[in-house]
PDB file of C-alpha atoms in Angstrom:
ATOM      1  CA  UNK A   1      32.977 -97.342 -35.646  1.00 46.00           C
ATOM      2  CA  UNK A   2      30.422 -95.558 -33.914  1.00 46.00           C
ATOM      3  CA  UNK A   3      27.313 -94.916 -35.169  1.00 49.00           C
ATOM      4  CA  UNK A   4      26.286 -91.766 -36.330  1.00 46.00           C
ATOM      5  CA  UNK A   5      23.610 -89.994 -34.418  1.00 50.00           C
ATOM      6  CA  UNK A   6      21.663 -87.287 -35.778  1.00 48.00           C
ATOM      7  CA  UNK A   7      21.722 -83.931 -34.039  1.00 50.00           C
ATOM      8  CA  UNK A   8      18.147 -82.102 -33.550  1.00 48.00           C
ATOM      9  CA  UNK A   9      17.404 -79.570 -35.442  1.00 43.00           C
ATOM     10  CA  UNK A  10      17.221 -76.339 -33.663  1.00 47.00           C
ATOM     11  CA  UNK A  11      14.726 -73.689 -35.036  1.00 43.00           C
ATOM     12  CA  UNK A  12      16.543 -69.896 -34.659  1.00 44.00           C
ATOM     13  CA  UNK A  13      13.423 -67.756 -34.907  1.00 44.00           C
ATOM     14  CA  UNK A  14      15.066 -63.902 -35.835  1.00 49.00           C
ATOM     15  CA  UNK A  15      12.908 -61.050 -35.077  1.00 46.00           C
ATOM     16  CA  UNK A  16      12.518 -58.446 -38.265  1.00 49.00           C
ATOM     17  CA  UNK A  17      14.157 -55.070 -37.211  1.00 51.00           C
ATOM     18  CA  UNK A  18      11.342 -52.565 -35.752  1.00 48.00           C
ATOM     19  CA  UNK A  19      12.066 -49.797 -38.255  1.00 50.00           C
ATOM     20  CA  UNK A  20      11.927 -52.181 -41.182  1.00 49.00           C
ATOM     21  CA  UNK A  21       8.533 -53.670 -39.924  1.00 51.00           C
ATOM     22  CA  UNK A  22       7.300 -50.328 -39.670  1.00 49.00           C
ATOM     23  CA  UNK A  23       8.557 -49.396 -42.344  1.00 49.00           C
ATOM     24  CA  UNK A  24       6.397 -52.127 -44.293  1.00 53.00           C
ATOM     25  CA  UNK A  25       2.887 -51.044 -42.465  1.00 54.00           C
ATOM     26  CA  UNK A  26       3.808 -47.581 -43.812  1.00 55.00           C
ATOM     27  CA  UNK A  27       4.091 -46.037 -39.872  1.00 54.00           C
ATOM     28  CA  UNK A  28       6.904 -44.985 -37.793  1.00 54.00           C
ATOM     29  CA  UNK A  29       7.476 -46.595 -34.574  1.00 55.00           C
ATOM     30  CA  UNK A  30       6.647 -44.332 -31.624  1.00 56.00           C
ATOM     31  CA  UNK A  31       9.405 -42.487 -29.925  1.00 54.00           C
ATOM     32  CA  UNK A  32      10.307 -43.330 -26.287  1.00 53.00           C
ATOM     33  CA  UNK A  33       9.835 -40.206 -24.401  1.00 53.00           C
ATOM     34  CA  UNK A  34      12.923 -38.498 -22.278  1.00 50.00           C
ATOM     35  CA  UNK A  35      12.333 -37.569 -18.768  1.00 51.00           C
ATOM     36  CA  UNK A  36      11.441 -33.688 -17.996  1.00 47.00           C
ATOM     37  CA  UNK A  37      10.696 -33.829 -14.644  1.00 47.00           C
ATOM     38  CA  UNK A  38      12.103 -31.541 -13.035  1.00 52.00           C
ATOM     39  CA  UNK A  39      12.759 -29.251 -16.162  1.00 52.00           C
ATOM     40  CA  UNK A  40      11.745 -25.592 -16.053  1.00 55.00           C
ATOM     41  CA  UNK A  41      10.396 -24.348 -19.451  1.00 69.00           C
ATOM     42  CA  UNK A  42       9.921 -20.856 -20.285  1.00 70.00           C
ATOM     43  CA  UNK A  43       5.909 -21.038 -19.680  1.00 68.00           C
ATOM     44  CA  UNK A  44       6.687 -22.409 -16.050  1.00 67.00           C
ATOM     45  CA  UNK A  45       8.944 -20.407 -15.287  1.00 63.00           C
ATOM     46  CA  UNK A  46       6.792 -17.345 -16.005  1.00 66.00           C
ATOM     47  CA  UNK A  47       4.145 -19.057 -13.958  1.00 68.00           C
ATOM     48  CA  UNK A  48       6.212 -19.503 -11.164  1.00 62.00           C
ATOM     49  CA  UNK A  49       7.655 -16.278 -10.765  1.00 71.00           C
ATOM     50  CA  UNK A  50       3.776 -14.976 -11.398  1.00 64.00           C
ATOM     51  CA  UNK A  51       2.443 -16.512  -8.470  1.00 66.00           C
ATOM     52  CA  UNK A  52       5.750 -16.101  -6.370  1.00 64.00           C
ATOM     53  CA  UNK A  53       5.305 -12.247  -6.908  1.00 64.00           C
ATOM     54  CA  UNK A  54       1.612 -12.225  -6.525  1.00 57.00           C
ATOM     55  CA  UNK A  55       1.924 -13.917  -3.167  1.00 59.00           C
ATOM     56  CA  UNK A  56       4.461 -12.337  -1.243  1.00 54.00           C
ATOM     57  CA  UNK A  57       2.129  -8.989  -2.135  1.00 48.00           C
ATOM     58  CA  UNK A  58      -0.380 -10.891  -1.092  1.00 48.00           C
ATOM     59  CA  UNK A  59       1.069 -11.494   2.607  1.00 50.00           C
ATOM     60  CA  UNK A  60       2.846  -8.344   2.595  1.00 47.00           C
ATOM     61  CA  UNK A  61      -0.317  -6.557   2.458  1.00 51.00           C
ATOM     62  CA  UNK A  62      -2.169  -8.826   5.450  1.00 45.00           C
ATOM     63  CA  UNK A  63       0.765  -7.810   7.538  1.00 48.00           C
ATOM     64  CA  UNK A  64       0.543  -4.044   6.490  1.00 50.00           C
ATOM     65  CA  UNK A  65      -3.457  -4.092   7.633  1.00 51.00           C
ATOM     66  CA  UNK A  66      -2.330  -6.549  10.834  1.00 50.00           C
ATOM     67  CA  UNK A  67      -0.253  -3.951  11.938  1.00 52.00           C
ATOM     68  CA  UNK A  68      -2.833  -1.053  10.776  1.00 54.00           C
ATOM     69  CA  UNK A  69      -5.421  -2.820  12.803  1.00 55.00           C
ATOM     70  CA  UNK A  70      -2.571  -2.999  15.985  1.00 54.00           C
ATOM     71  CA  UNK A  71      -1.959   0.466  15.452  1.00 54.00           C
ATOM     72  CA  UNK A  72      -5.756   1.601  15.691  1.00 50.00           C
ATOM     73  CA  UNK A  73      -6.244  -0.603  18.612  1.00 50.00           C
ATOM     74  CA  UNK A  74      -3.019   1.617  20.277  1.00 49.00           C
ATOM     75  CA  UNK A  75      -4.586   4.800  19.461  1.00 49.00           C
ATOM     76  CA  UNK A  76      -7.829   3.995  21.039  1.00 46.00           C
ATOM     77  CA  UNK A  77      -6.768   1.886  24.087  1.00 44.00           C
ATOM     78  CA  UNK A  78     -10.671   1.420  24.326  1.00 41.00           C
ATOM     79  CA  UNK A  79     -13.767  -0.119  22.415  1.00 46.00           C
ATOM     80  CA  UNK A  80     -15.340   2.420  20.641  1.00 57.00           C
ATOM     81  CA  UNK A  81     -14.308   5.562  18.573  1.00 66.00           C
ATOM     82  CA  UNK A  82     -10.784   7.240  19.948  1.00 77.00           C
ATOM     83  CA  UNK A  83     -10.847  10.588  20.944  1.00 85.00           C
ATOM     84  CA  UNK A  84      -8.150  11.879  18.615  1.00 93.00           C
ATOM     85  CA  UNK A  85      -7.551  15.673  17.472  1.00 94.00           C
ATOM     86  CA  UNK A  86      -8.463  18.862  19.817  1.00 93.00           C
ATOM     87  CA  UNK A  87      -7.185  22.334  19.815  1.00 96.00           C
ATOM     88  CA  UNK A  88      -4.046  23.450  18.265  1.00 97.00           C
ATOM     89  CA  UNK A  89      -2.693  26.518  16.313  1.00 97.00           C
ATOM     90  CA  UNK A  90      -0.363  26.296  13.701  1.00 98.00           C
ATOM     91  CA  UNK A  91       0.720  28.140  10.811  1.00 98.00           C
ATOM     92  CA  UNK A  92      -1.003  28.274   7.509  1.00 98.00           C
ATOM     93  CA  UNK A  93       1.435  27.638   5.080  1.00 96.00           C
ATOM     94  CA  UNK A  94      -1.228  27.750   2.068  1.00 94.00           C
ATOM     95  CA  UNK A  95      -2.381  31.124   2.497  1.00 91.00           C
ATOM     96  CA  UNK A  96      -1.912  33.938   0.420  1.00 87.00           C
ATOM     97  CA  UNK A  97       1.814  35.312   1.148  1.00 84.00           C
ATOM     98  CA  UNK A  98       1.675  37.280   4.334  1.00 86.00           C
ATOM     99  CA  UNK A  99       3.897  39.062   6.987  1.00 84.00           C
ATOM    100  CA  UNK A 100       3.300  37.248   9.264  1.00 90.00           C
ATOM    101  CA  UNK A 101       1.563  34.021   8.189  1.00 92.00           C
ATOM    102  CA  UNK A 102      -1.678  33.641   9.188  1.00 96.00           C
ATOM    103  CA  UNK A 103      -2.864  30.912  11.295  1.00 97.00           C
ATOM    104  CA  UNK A 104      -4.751  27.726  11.376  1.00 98.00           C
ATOM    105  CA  UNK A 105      -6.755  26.389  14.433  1.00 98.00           C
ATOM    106  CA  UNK A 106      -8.593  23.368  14.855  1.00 97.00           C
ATOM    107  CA  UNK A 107     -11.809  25.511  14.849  1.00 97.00           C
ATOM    108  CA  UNK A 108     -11.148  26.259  11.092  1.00 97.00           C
ATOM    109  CA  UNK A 109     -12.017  22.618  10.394  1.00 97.00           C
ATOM    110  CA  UNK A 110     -15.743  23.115  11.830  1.00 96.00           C
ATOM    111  CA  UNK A 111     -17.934  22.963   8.873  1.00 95.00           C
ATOM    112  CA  UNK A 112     -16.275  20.922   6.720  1.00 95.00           C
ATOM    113  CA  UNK A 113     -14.565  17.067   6.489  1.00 97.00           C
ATOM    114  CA  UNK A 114     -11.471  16.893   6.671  1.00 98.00           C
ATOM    115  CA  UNK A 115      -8.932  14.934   5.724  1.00 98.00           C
ATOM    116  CA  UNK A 116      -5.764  14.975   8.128  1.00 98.00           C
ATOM    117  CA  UNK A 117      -2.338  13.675   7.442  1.00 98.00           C
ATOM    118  CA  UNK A 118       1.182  13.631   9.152  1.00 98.00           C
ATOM    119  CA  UNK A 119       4.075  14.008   7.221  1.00 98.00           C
ATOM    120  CA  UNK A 120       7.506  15.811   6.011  1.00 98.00           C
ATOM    121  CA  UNK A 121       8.649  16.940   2.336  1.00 97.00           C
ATOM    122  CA  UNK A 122      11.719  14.936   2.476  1.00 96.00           C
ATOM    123  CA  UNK A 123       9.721  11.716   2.611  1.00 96.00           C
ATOM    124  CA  UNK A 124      11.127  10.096  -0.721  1.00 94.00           C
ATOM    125  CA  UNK A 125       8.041   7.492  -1.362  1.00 94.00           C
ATOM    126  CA  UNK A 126       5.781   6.989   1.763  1.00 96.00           C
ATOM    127  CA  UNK A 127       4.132  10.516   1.510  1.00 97.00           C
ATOM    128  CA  UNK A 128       4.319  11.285  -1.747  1.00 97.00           C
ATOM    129  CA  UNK A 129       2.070   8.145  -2.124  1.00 97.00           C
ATOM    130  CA  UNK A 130      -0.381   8.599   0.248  1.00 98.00           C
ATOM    131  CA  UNK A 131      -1.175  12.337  -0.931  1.00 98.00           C
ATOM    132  CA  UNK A 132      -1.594  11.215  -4.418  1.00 98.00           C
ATOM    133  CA  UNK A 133      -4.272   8.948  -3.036  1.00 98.00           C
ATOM    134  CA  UNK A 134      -5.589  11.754  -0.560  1.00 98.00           C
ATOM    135  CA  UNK A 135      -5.682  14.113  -4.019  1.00 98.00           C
ATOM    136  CA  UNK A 136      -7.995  11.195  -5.626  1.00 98.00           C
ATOM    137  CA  UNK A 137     -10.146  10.728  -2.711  1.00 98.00           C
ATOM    138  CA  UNK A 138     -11.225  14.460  -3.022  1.00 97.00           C
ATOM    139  CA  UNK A 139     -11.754  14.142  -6.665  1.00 96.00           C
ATOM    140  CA  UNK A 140     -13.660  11.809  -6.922  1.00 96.00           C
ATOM    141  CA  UNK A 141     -15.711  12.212  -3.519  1.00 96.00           C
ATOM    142  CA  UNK A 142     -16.361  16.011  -5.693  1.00 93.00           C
ATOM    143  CA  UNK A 143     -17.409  14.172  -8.545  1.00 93.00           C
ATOM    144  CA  UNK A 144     -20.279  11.809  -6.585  1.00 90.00           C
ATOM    145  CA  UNK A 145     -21.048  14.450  -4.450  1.00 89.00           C
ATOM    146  CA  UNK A 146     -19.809  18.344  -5.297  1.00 87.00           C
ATOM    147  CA  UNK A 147     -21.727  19.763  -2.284  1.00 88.00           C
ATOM    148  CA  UNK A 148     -19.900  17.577  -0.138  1.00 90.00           C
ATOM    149  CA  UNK A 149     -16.792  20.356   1.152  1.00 87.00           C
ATOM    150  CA  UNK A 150     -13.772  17.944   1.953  1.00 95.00           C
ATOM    151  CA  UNK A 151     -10.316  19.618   2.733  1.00 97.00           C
ATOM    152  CA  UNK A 152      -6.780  17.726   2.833  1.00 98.00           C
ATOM    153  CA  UNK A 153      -4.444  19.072   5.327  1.00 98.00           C
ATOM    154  CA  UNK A 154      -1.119  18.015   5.820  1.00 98.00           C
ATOM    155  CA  UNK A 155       0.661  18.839   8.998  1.00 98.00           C
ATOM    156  CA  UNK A 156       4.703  18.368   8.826  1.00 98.00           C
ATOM    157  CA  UNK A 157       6.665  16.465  11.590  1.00 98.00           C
ATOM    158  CA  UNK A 158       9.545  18.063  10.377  1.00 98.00           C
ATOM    159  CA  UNK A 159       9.552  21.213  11.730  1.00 97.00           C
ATOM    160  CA  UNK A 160      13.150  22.082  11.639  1.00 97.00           C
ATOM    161  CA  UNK A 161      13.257  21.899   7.744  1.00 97.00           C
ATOM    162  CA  UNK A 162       9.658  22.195   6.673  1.00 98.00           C
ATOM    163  CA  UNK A 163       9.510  26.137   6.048  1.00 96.00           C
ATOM    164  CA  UNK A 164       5.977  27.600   5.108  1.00 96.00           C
ATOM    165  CA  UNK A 165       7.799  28.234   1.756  1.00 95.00           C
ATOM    166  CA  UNK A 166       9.014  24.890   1.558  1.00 97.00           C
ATOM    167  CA  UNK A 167       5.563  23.462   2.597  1.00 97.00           C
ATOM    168  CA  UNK A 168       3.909  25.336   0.038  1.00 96.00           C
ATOM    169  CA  UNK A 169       6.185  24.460  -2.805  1.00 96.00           C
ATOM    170  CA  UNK A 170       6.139  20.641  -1.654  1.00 97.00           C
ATOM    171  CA  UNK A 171       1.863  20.422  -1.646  1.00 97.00           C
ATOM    172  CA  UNK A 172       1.828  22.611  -5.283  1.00 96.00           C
ATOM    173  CA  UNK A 173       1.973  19.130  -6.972  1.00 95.00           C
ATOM    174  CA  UNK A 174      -0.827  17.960  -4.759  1.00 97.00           C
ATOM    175  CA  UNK A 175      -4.258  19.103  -4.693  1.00 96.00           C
ATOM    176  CA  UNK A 176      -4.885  22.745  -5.022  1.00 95.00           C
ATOM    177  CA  UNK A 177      -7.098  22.549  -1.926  1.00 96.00           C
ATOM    178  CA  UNK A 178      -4.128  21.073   0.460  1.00 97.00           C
ATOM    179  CA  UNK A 179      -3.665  23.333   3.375  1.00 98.00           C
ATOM    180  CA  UNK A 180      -0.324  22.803   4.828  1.00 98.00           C
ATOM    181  CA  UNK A 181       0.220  23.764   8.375  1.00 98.00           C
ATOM    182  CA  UNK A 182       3.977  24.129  10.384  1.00 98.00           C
ATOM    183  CA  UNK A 183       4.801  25.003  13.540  1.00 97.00           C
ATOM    184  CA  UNK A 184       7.887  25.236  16.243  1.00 97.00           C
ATOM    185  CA  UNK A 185       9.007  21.741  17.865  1.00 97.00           C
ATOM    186  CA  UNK A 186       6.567  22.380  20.923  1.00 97.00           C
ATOM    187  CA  UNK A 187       3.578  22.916  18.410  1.00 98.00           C
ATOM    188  CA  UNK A 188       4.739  20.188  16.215  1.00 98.00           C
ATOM    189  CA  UNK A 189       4.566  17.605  19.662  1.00 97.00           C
ATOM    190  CA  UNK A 190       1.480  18.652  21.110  1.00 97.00           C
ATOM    191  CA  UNK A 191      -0.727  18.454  17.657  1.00 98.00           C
ATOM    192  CA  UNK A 192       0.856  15.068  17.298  1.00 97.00           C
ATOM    193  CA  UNK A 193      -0.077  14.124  20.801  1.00 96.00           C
ATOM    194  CA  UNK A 194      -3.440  15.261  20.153  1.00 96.00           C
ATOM    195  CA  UNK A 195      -3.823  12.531  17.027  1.00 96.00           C
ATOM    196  CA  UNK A 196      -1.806   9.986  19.162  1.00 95.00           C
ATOM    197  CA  UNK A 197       0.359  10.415  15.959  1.00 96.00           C
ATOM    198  CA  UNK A 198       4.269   9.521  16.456  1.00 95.00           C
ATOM    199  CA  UNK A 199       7.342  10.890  14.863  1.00 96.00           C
ATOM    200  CA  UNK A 200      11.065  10.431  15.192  1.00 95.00           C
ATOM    201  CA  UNK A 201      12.232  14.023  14.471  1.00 94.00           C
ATOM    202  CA  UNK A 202      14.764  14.972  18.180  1.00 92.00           C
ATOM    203  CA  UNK A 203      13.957  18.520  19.120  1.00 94.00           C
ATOM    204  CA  UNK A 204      17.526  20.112  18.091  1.00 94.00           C
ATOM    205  CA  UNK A 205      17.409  18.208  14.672  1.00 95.00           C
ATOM    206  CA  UNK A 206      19.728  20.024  12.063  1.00 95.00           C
ATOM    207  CA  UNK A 207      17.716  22.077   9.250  1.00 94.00           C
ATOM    208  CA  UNK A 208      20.997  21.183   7.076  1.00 94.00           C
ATOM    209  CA  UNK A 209      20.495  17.400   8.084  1.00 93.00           C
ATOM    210  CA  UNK A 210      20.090  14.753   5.884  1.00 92.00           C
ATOM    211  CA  UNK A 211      17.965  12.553   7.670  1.00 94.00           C
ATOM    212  CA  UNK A 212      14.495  10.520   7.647  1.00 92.00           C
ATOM    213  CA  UNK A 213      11.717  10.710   9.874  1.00 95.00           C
ATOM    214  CA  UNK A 214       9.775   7.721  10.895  1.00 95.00           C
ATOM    215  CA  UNK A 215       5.906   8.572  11.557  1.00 95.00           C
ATOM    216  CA  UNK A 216       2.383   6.985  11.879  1.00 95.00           C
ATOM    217  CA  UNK A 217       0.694   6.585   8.435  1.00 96.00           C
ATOM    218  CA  UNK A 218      -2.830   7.318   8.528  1.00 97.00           C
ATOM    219  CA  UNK A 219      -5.415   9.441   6.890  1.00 98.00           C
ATOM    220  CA  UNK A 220      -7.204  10.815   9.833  1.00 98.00           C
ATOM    221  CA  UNK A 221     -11.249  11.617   8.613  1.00 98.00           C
ATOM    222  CA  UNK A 222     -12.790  14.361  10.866  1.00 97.00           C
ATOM    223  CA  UNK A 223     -16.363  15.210  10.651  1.00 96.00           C
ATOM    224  CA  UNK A 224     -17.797  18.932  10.751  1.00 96.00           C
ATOM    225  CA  UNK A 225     -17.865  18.856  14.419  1.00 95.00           C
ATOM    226  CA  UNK A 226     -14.542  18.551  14.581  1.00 95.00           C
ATOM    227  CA  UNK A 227     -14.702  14.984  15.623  1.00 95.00           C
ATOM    228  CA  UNK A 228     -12.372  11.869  15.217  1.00 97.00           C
ATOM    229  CA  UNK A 229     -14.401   9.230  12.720  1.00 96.00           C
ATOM    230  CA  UNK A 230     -11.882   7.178  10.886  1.00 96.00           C
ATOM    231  CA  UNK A 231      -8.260   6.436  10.005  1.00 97.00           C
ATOM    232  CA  UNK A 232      -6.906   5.354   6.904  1.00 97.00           C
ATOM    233  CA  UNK A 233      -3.809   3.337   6.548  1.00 95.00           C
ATOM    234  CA  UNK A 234      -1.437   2.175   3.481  1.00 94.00           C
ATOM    235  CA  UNK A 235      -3.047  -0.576   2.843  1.00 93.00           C
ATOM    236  CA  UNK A 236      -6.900   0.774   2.180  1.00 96.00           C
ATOM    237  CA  UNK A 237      -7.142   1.732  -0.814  1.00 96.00           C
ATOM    238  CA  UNK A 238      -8.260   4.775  -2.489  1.00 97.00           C
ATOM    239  CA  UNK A 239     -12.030   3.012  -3.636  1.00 97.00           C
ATOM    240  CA  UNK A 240     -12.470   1.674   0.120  1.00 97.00           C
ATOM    241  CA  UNK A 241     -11.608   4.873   1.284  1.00 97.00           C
ATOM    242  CA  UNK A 242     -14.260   6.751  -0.858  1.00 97.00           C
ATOM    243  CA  UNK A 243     -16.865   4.359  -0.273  1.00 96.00           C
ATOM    244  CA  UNK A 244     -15.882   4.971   3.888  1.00 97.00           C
ATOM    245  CA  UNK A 245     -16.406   8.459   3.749  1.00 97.00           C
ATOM    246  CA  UNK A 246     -19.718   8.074   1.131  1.00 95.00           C
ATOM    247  CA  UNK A 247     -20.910   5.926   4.220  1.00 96.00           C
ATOM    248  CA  UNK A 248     -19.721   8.091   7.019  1.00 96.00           C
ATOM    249  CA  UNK A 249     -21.720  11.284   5.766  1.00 95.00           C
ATOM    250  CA  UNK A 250     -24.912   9.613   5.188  1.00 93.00           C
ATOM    251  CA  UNK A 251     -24.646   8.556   8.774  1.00 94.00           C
ATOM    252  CA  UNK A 252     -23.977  11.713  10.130  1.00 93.00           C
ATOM    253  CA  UNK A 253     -26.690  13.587   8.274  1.00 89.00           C
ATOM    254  CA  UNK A 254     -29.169  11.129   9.750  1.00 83.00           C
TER     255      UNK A 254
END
């Protein structure tokens, strides 16, 4: 018989569960955390789209003043101040109902600034904008300063559908000092060619047509003298604008 031979004792050592040991110390155990990278939540997502928006203004309005500042550069081919406007005559469409119109001459500018701008009444956004902000200029350049005789005029590139009645209807929701000014195809050309302004508008366009007319978009600031000083695109705003002029005519009464 063999002999008998103890087996060693083997010591089994079992851990308490968490949640009762917890449990005991009168605390919960912590609680693993899931993964949320990668997870939009609502406050991120607002973020996001926030800056998103705010920078694609951003750019959009650096390329709007690149291609101002290109423009510029075009009209004046030079260093220095262009020499933009000279004579024209065209008709006044803002003068008291006549038969026939009267007329308006670059010589009716002398005396006062002026503020110049190229457009057409079928414009659905572009011009409509930059009026409004042409209307604010004057008011509040006439609130700083109400000596200070500033005129808007707005001369159409549209001549085949722009009628003085039409013209004057269109700048009624404007500022009560707009003076808008028409004239044939010929007179339409030559004034633009004088502001190095250009427009898409063919010569036999239909006055029925329903089409748009692509044109320069500037503000064109002449001083009393009838001279060129400034030009104004879409993306200076009304304020810079203001304080422009505000400069300009201190410099010019030196």
């Amino acid at each position: 018989m063999l002999p008998f031979r103890a087996r060693p004792l083997r010591l089994i050592h079992r851990a308490k569960p968490v949640r009762t040991q917890y449990r005991r110390n009168g605390s919960l155990p912590p609680t693993p955390q899931r993964n949320v990278v990668g997870v939009f939540s609502p406050a991120s997502a607002v973020l996001f789209i926030a800056v998103g928006t705010g920078m694609f203004f951003y750019f959009k309005n650096k390329k709007q003043q690149l291609l101002e500042e290109r423009e510029k550069e075009r009209m004046s081919k030079s260093y220095g101040r262009p020499n933009l406007g000279g004579p024209f005559s065209l008709i006044n469409c803002s003068a008291a109902p006549s038969d026939p119109l009267p007329t308006f001459t670059d010589k009716d500018m002398l005396g006062k600034w002026s503020l110049v701008y190229f457009g057409f009444t079928n414009c659905p956004d572009i011009c409509p904008a930059e009026l409004d902000k042409v209307t604010a200029i004057v008011n509040d350049l006439n609130k700083t300063n109400p000596n200070l005789a500033v005129q808007p005029i707005f001369i159409s590139v549209d001549p085949a559908r722009d009628t003085p009645q039409t013209v004057r209807k269109y700048l009624s929701d404007f500022h009560p000092s707009y003076i808008g000014l028409v004239g044939d195809y010929a007179q339409t050309k030559a004034v633009c060619k004088g502001y190095r302004v250009y427009f898409s508008t063919p010569p036999d366009a239909d006055p029925n047509g329903d089409y748009l007319v692509d044109h320069s978009i500037f503000v064109y600031l002449m001083d009393p003298e009838g001279k060129f000083v400034d030009a104004f695109g879409q993306a200076t705003t009304k304020d810079e604008v203001v304080e422009k002029i505000q400069q300009y005519v201190e410099e010019w009464r030196r």
